[in-house]
């Protein structure tokens, strides 16, 4: 059987039952943004890992080494944010082809350690090997979260409000621009490319969700709204209604999509790698939560609600309701 037949997520479902040989201490194994492990003290340990492969996730000519190093760490910090935690320590493993120079690697670590410093993360180890052709980067990060504050993908209930912690679709459009180099003004392309290459992990937004008592589930957006919201729905046993009228394209995304003769919704729903948080907020606590977010200068946008009826439906601007299939990134589909 080819992986294409079951897809990336079908594969993960297949291996998930093999996970925990020793259930003691395992709060959450395979299936969430981080594994959650209970410690003796008042906090849970979070562990997450992500793999970046040259030619699959990035091209060397897209960005200087510093930017690639910073992103490799940032995408892992985003998974810690999705669980409501604060990051602690990182481990970096590299498979390095002959074409990569020592100067490039110096830059890579420079960028990574700047991001590490910003978020108070130690770089504590890793592994180094050669590679026949492509650069392969694996980063693993640990974090801590008070045990009653941990956020999971499961837990959303029908009636909970769907909020997102920032703009969507920009990073996906950034990739499109990097690949196709359309003739667009730099003030349009620059912020979109930046969204792709320099994502900001929403650690503080995750902490606000975790401490608010208002959040019943969360995930970070790596694969696109339709796919990542789908993960919350599946694990929570609920469906969702998303309102097209709430899915505003930012100025640059709108301009780029128009120049390409495309609907920006394509990137908002399926783009991926925005690394904003998608969260379920208890309806009676929404107002108070949004007030606290505003006090902390954070923007959470309300885009829909969770429903008893399974599946994700898009309420179009003209009132029609259409099913929203997962159109986000799957490495094998
Ligand atoms: P994210 O997009 O948040 O990084 P993924 O979709 O990559 O999450 O992974 C979902 C879950 O599957 C996580 O719990 C992750 O640790 C687990 N997982 C992914 N690939 C593997 C693998 N090859 N073996 C074991 N667990 C895996
Ligand atoms: Mg994630």
XYZ file of N, CA and C in Angstrom, residues 121-287:
501
model
N 15.012 29.963 25.690
C 15.183 28.524 25.433
C 16.671 28.173 25.406
N 17.055 27.092 26.088
C 18.429 26.583 26.008
C 18.562 25.649 24.821
N 19.718 25.682 24.157
C 20.019 24.667 23.134
C 20.920 23.629 23.816
N 20.377 22.457 24.079
C 21.091 21.531 24.978
C 21.657 20.291 24.307
N 21.486 20.145 22.995
C 22.063 18.954 22.372
C 21.481 18.692 21.009
N 21.777 17.505 20.478
C 21.299 17.154 19.146
C 22.167 16.066 18.551
N 22.207 16.027 17.230
C 23.041 15.029 16.560
C 23.410 15.575 15.184
N 24.547 15.130 14.661
C 25.009 15.599 13.350
C 25.443 14.418 12.494
N 24.925 14.367 11.260
C 25.376 13.337 10.320
C 25.509 13.960 8.931
N 26.052 13.190 8.008
C 26.099 13.627 6.625
C 24.794 13.280 5.925
N 24.578 13.898 4.756
C 23.398 13.589 3.951
C 23.841 13.506 2.498
N 23.265 12.580 1.752
C 23.665 12.399 0.342
C 23.350 13.627 -0.492
N 22.198 14.240 -0.231
C 21.793 15.323 -1.119
C 21.206 16.544 -0.420
N 20.210 16.330 0.442
C 19.486 17.472 0.991
C 19.800 17.695 2.457
N 19.629 18.950 2.883
C 19.764 19.289 4.298
C 18.483 18.879 5.024
N 18.629 18.151 6.113
C 17.492 17.731 6.927
C 17.684 18.303 8.329
N 16.666 18.989 8.814
C 16.761 19.657 10.118
C 15.679 19.095 11.028
N 16.067 18.544 12.163
C 15.075 18.121 13.146
C 15.305 18.891 14.437
N 14.248 19.461 14.957
C 14.340 20.160 16.241
C 13.320 19.534 17.185
N 13.738 19.304 18.414
C 12.829 18.853 19.465
C 12.883 19.878 20.581
N 11.723 20.199 21.141
C 11.657 21.219 22.194
C 10.843 20.691 23.363
N 11.303 21.003 24.577
C 10.512 20.696 25.765
C 9.907 21.988 26.298
N 8.854 21.852 27.079
C 8.238 23.013 27.707
C 7.559 22.592 28.989
N 7.065 23.562 29.718
C 6.348 23.277 30.955
C 5.031 24.032 30.949
N 4.035 23.439 31.566
C 2.738 24.117 31.704
C 2.107 23.655 33.028
N 1.571 24.584 33.823
C 0.862 24.170 35.032
C -0.197 23.122 34.675
N -0.274 22.051 35.474
C -1.059 20.888 35.020
C -2.533 21.184 34.747
N -3.097 22.169 35.431
C -4.515 22.455 35.180
C -4.721 23.429 34.018
N -3.618 23.866 33.431
C -3.746 24.845 32.345
C -3.478 24.252 30.963
N -3.043 23.002 30.900
C -2.652 22.446 29.596
C -3.838 22.444 28.620
N -3.558 22.836 27.380
C -4.587 22.876 26.335
C -4.405 21.683 25.404
N -5.507 21.025 25.095
C -5.478 19.872 24.192
C -6.293 20.185 22.937
N -6.121 19.306 21.927
C -6.979 19.416 20.744
C -8.392 18.917 21.069
N -8.489 17.993 22.008
C -9.820 17.517 22.402
C -10.392 18.464 23.459
N -11.680 18.434 23.668
C -12.268 19.266 24.719
C -13.244 20.306 24.206
N -13.229 20.572 22.888
C -14.185 21.542 22.351
C -15.601 20.969 22.456
N -16.578 21.831 22.773
C -17.962 21.371 22.895
C -18.846 22.164 21.951
N -19.942 21.526 21.543
C -20.900 22.220 20.673
C -21.317 23.512 21.360
N -21.293 24.605 20.615
C -21.633 25.916 21.187
C -20.408 26.755 21.492
N -19.250 26.124 21.663
C -18.016 26.902 21.878
C -17.726 27.741 20.634
N -17.117 28.895 20.869
C -16.823 29.827 19.786
C -15.412 29.555 19.253
N -15.258 29.597 17.920
C -13.932 29.408 17.317
C -13.260 30.764 17.171
N -12.067 30.895 17.767
C -11.287 32.122 17.575
C -9.914 31.766 17.005
N -9.309 32.716 16.303
C -7.935 32.544 15.805
C -7.109 33.739 16.274
N -5.822 33.483 16.535
C -5.000 34.514 17.184
C -4.243 35.408 16.208
N -4.609 35.372 14.920
C -3.917 36.251 13.983
C -4.381 35.988 12.565
N -3.774 36.697 11.603
C -4.206 36.562 10.210
C -3.846 35.200 9.622
N -4.658 34.751 8.692
C -4.448 33.435 8.063
C -4.232 33.617 6.564
N -3.555 32.652 5.968
C -3.404 32.632 4.512
C -2.159 33.336 4.004
N -1.561 34.175 4.849
C -0.425 34.991 4.369
C 0.799 34.133 4.081
N 1.061 33.204 4.984
C 2.242 32.361 4.826
C 2.130 31.487 3.573
N 0.946 30.941 3.348
C 0.717 30.106 2.167
C 0.906 30.914 0.887
N 0.394 32.154 0.902
C 0.597 33.019 -0.265
C 2.074 33.359 -0.401
N 2.786 33.467 0.730
C 4.229 33.712 0.703
C 4.964 32.630 -0.073
N 4.571 31.368 0.127
C 5.194 30.254 -0.597
C 4.917 30.391 -2.091
N 3.663 30.694 -2.409
C 3.262 30.859 -3.810
C 4.155 31.906 -4.486
N 4.390 32.996 -3.771
C 5.208 34.084 -4.322
C 6.670 33.648 -4.460
N 7.175 32.942 -3.448
C 8.562 32.467 -3.509
C 8.758 31.487 -4.666
N 7.738 30.672 -4.931
C 7.867 29.669 -5.989
C 7.651 30.265 -7.370
N 6.632 31.152 -7.479
C 6.244 31.608 -8.820
C 6.761 32.987 -9.165
N 7.270 33.707 -8.176
C 7.825 35.050 -8.404
C 6.949 35.913 -9.310
N 5.665 36.089 -8.961
C 4.809 36.942 -9.810
C 5.288 38.390 -9.745
N 4.946 39.135 -10.786
C 5.374 40.525 -10.886
C 4.439 41.391 -10.036
N 4.777 41.551 -8.761
C 3.944 42.331 -7.830
C 4.840 43.315 -7.092
N 4.263 44.441 -6.657
C 5.085 45.409 -5.912
C 5.639 44.797 -4.618
N 6.826 45.266 -4.255
C 7.494 44.696 -3.091
C 6.703 44.915 -1.805
N 5.957 46.030 -1.730
C 5.213 46.250 -0.471
C 4.090 45.226 -0.303
N 3.701 44.582 -1.410
C 2.720 43.495 -1.307
C 3.430 42.187 -0.945
N 4.532 41.884 -1.649
C 5.160 40.566 -1.471
C 5.943 40.450 -0.162
N 6.583 41.546 0.275
C 7.481 41.457 1.427
C 6.800 40.892 2.689
N 5.660 41.469 3.116
C 5.033 40.940 4.339
C 4.544 39.493 4.191
N 4.165 39.109 2.969
C 3.668 37.740 2.757
C 4.830 36.746 2.844
N 5.946 37.100 2.218
C 7.134 36.245 2.285
C 7.635 36.167 3.730
N 7.549 37.296 4.416
C 7.956 37.320 5.818
C 7.086 36.396 6.674
N 5.789 36.398 6.403
C 4.891 35.515 7.159
C 5.316 34.065 6.977
N 5.782 33.720 5.776
C 6.224 32.359 5.503
C 7.568 32.059 6.170
N 8.503 32.985 6.076
C 9.876 32.685 6.515
C 10.142 33.013 7.982
N 9.372 33.964 8.522
C 9.656 34.400 9.895
C 8.418 34.328 10.782
N 7.831 33.126 10.911
C 6.625 33.031 11.737
C 6.950 33.315 13.205
N 6.012 33.952 13.882
C 6.179 34.239 15.310
C 5.376 33.219 16.115
N 6.026 32.455 16.983
C 5.245 31.521 17.800
C 4.372 32.290 18.789
N 3.091 31.934 18.876
C 2.149 32.699 19.695
C 2.152 32.214 21.145
N 3.336 32.292 21.768
C 3.488 31.814 23.148
C 2.601 32.599 24.120
N 2.625 33.918 24.018
C 1.845 34.712 24.974
C 0.342 34.514 24.761
N -0.051 34.363 23.487
C -1.461 34.094 23.192
C -1.861 32.744 23.798
N -0.973 31.763 23.693
C -1.236 30.445 24.272
C -1.354 30.508 25.783
N -0.494 31.320 26.408
C -0.554 31.472 27.872
C -1.862 32.159 28.274
N -2.281 33.141 27.480
C -3.545 33.813 27.814
C -4.703 32.817 27.732
N -4.726 32.020 26.668
C -5.775 31.002 26.533
C -5.728 30.052 27.725
N -4.517 29.635 28.095
C -4.356 28.632 29.155
C -4.778 29.164 30.516
N -4.483 30.425 30.779
C -4.782 30.973 32.109
C -6.198 31.538 32.204
N -6.878 31.672 31.048
C -8.185 32.343 31.054
C -9.291 31.484 31.651
N -9.098 30.180 31.600
C -10.179 29.287 32.032
C -11.317 29.244 31.018
N -11.169 29.981 29.917
C -12.242 30.078 28.923
C -12.043 29.121 27.762
N -10.845 28.560 27.650
C -10.487 27.799 26.452
C -10.678 26.307 26.685
N -11.432 25.669 25.790
C -11.666 24.235 25.964
C -10.855 23.373 25.004
N -10.230 23.971 23.981
C -9.349 23.212 23.083
C -8.539 24.184 22.245
N -7.361 23.741 21.805
C -6.536 24.611 20.956
C -5.601 23.782 20.089
N -5.151 24.411 19.006
C -4.175 23.798 18.092
C -3.436 24.964 17.432
N -2.214 24.724 16.969
C -1.579 25.773 16.176
C -1.769 25.446 14.704
N -1.794 26.490 13.877
C -2.140 26.275 12.478
C -0.888 26.045 11.642
N -0.598 24.773 11.400
C 0.543 24.454 10.547
C 0.088 23.996 9.171
N -1.083 23.363 9.098
C -1.494 22.752 7.831
C -2.619 23.494 7.113
N -3.178 24.529 7.705
C -4.285 25.256 7.082
C -5.544 25.142 7.929
N -6.389 26.169 7.883
C -7.573 26.221 8.746
C -8.434 24.973 8.621
N -8.742 24.565 7.379
C -9.683 23.450 7.210
C -9.116 22.176 7.828
N -7.814 21.937 7.688
C -7.217 20.724 8.246
C -7.071 20.807 9.760
N -6.538 21.929 10.256
C -6.248 22.017 11.689
C -7.521 22.136 12.518
N -8.507 22.874 12.019
C -9.804 22.912 12.710
C -10.404 21.508 12.707
N -10.177 20.796 11.612
C -10.646 19.408 11.507
C -10.055 18.518 12.593
N -8.791 18.758 12.967
C -8.171 17.959 14.036
C -8.877 18.202 15.370
N -9.207 19.470 15.665
C -9.945 19.763 16.904
C -11.299 19.056 16.860
N -12.001 19.188 15.721
C -13.340 18.590 15.596
C -13.287 17.081 15.810
N -12.349 16.432 15.117
C -12.262 14.978 15.181
C -11.980 14.525 16.610
N -11.018 15.190 17.257
C -10.620 14.744 18.597
C -11.627 15.145 19.668
N -12.459 16.146 19.370
C -13.453 16.581 20.346
C -14.816 15.954 20.077
N -14.970 15.287 18.933
C -16.260 14.691 18.583
C -17.324 15.730 18.299
N -16.924 16.827 17.665
C -17.889 17.869 17.300
C -17.689 18.256 15.833
N -18.565 19.102 15.319
C -18.395 19.684 13.999
C -18.196 21.181 14.162
N -18.184 21.896 13.026
C -17.977 23.344 13.130
C -18.661 24.072 11.984
N -19.076 25.290 12.296
C -19.580 26.225 11.286
C -18.590 27.372 11.210
N -18.120 27.677 9.996
C -17.193 28.798 9.828
C -17.859 29.805 8.904
N -17.810 31.076 9.294
C -18.477 32.113 8.508
C -17.496 32.793 7.553
N -17.798 32.699 6.265
C -16.940 33.348 5.264
C -16.793 34.842 5.565
N -17.871 35.447 6.057
C -17.844 36.895 6.325
C -16.842 37.257 7.426
N -16.402 36.261 8.207
C -15.416 36.532 9.273
C -13.993 36.265 8.820
N -13.847 35.693 7.619
C -12.506 35.323 7.146
C -11.929 36.446 6.294
N -11.508 37.503 6.947
C -10.998 38.658 6.210
C -9.589 38.393 5.712
N -9.365 38.705 4.444
C -7.996 38.641 3.930
C -7.309 39.961 4.274
N -6.075 39.867 4.739
C -5.292 41.078 4.964
C -5.080 41.800 3.634
N -4.658 43.051 3.744
C -4.509 43.912 2.563
C -3.595 43.281 1.503
N -2.449 42.759 1.943
C -1.471 42.230 0.980
C -1.949 40.925 0.370
N -2.549 40.064 1.211
C -3.081 38.802 0.686
C -4.155 39.092 -0.357
N -5.036 40.034 -0.039
C -6.111 40.394 -0.973
C -5.522 40.916 -2.286
N -4.506 41.770 -2.180
C -3.900 42.357 -3.383
C -3.224 41.283 -4.229
N -2.482 40.390 -3.577
C -1.765 39.346 -4.318
C -2.751 38.391 -4.988
N -3.794 38.001 -4.250
C -4.779 37.068 -4.802
C -5.484 37.702 -6.007
N -5.824 38.970 -5.877
C -6.511 39.653 -6.976
C -5.621 39.687 -8.226
N -4.345 40.001 -8.013
C -3.411 40.057 -9.149
C -3.286 38.697 -9.825
N -3.500 37.625 -9.057
C -3.401 36.277 -9.625
C -4.754 35.782 -10.131
N -5.788 36.603 -9.996
C -7.130 36.210 -10.422
C -7.703 35.089 -9.557
N -7.321 35.076 -8.278
C -7.757 33.997 -7.379
C -8.532 34.572 -6.201
N -9.337 33.700 -5.576
C -10.034 34.072 -4.354
C -9.085 33.868 -3.162
N -8.876 34.907 -2.339
C -7.948 34.765 -1.204
C -8.365 33.661 -0.234
N -9.653 33.297 -0.280
C -10.169 32.231 0.589
C -9.391 30.932 0.416
N -8.899 30.712 -0.805
C -8.128 29.514 -1.088
C -6.934 29.393 -0.129
N -6.283 30.511 0.157
C -5.115 30.474 1.045
C -5.536 30.500 2.511
N -6.627 31.221 2.798
C -7.078 31.292 4.191
C -7.511 29.905 4.675
N -8.201 29.160 3.815
C -8.718 27.853 4.228
C -7.672 26.754 4.111
N -6.781 26.881 3.128
C -5.888 25.753 2.861
C -4.409 26.064 2.929
N -4.067 27.312 3.243
C -2.678 27.757 3.107
C -1.676 27.092 4.032
N -1.906 27.169 5.315
C -0.985 26.555 6.264
C 0.205 27.411 6.641
N 0.904 26.947 7.683
C 2.132 27.582 8.200
C 1.954 29.017 8.682
N 0.720 29.380 9.081
C 0.565 30.709 9.675
C 0.962 30.692 11.147
N 0.929 29.514 11.748
C 1.299 29.351 13.163
C 0.550 30.284 14.106
N -0.686 30.634 13.723
C -1.583 31.279 14.677
C -2.261 30.152 15.446
N -2.897 30.474 16.562
C -3.604 29.453 17.325
C -5.080 29.475 16.957
N -5.666 28.293 16.832
C -7.116 28.166 16.679
C -7.609 27.641 18.024
N -8.607 28.294 18.605
C -9.050 27.870 19.933
C -10.560 27.846 20.041
N -11.036 26.994 20.961
C -12.461 26.924 21.298
C -12.656 27.680 22.606
N -13.577 28.658 22.594
C -13.828 29.474 23.787
C -15.257 29.237 24.253
N -15.393 28.996 25.573
C -16.734 28.792 26.127
C -17.550 30.060 25.904
N -18.782 29.917 25.363
C -19.522 31.109 24.924
C -19.770 32.118 26.040
N -20.032 31.626 27.267
C -20.333 32.568 28.351
C -19.085 33.310 28.841
N -17.914 32.889 28.386
C -16.682 33.554 28.829
C -16.016 34.325 27.698
N -16.674 34.345 26.524
C -16.054 34.953 25.342
C -15.756 36.439 25.536
N -16.761 37.161 26.039
C -16.631 38.609 26.157
C -15.467 38.970 27.076
